[in-house]
C-alpha positions in Angstrom: 0.0 28.0 44.9 0.5 25.4 42.6 -0.1 21.6 42.6 2.2 18.5 42.6 1.6 17.5 39.4 3.6 21.4 38.9 6.8 20.3 40.5 6.1 16.9 38.5 6.4 18.9 35.5 8.6 20.7 36.2 11.2 18.9 37.4 13.9 20.1 35.4 14.1 23.9 35.7 13.5 23.0 39.8 16.9 20.8 38.9 18.7 23.7 37.1 17.4 25.8 39.5 19.7 23.7 42.8 22.5 23.0 40.5 22.8 27.1 40.0 22.4 27.4 43.7 24.8 25.1 44.5 27.9 27.3 42.5 26.5 29.6 44.5 26.7 28.3 47.4 23.0 29.0 48.3 21.4 27.9 51.6 18.6 25.8 51.5 16.2 28.8 52.1 16.9 30.6 49.1 16.2 27.3 47.3 13.0 26.7 48.7 12.1 30.4 48.0 13.1 30.1 44.5 11.2 26.8 43.7 8.5 28.1 45.5 8.6 31.3 43.6 9.1 29.2 40.0 6.7 26.9 40.4 4.1 29.9 42.0 4.8 32.0 38.5 4.8 29.7 36.5 4.6 30.8 32.7 3.2 28.7 30.0 5.9 29.0 27.0 9.2 26.5 28.1 10.8 29.2 26.1 10.3 31.9 28.8 10.8 29.1 32.3 15.0 29.5 32.1 14.3 33.2 32.6 11.2 32.9 35.3 13.9 30.0 37.3 16.9 32.3 36.8 14.6 35.6 38.0 13.3 33.1 40.6 16.5 32.5 41.9 17.5 35.5 42.7 14.8 36.6 44.8 14.5 33.6 46.1 18.0 35.0 47.7 16.7 38.6 48.8 14.2 37.0 50.5 16.5 34.9 52.5 18.8 36.9 52.7 21.8 35.4 50.9 22.1 38.0 47.8 23.9 37.4 45.2 24.5 39.9 41.8 21.7 39.4 38.8 25.3 38.8 36.8 25.9 36.1 39.3 22.9 34.3 39.5 22.2 35.3 35.3 25.6 33.5 34.7 24.8 30.2 37.2 21.2 29.9 35.1 23.1 31.0 31.5 20.8 33.2 30.8 20.9 37.2 30.1 21.7 39.9 33.0 18.1 41.6 32.3 16.6 38.6 32.0 16.2 38.9 35.5 16.2 42.4 35.9 12.8 42.4 34.2 11.4 39.7 35.9 12.4 39.8 39.4 10.3 42.9 40.6 7.2 40.9 39.3 7.8 37.8 41.0 7.7 39.0 44.4 4.9 41.9 43.7 2.6 38.4 42.2 4.5 36.8 45.4 2.9 39.3 48.1 6.1 40.7 49.2 6.5 43.8 48.7 10.2 44.9 46.2 13.0 47.0 47.1 12.4 50.8 45.1 16.3 50.5 44.0 
């Protein structure tokens, strides 16, 4: 769970998620899941936030059934694919989901 303050303090990162979701043509459900995942797993350091935001967007799209490739999400969020690959399963686990084994 996250606070309204977390949401307000991280508007820039949420806007980045939304802009990337626009470029990937993701629906509102994927965007909502991505924002919730990001705010629930906020890293302490700003330098990690873009990678966590990208992994949240990838995972949110998976949850919504609106899948995009890690490479496409990485390009849209301006991070490496490896940044997503290393984080998305942990984000899902922390949110109570069981990530796929593939």
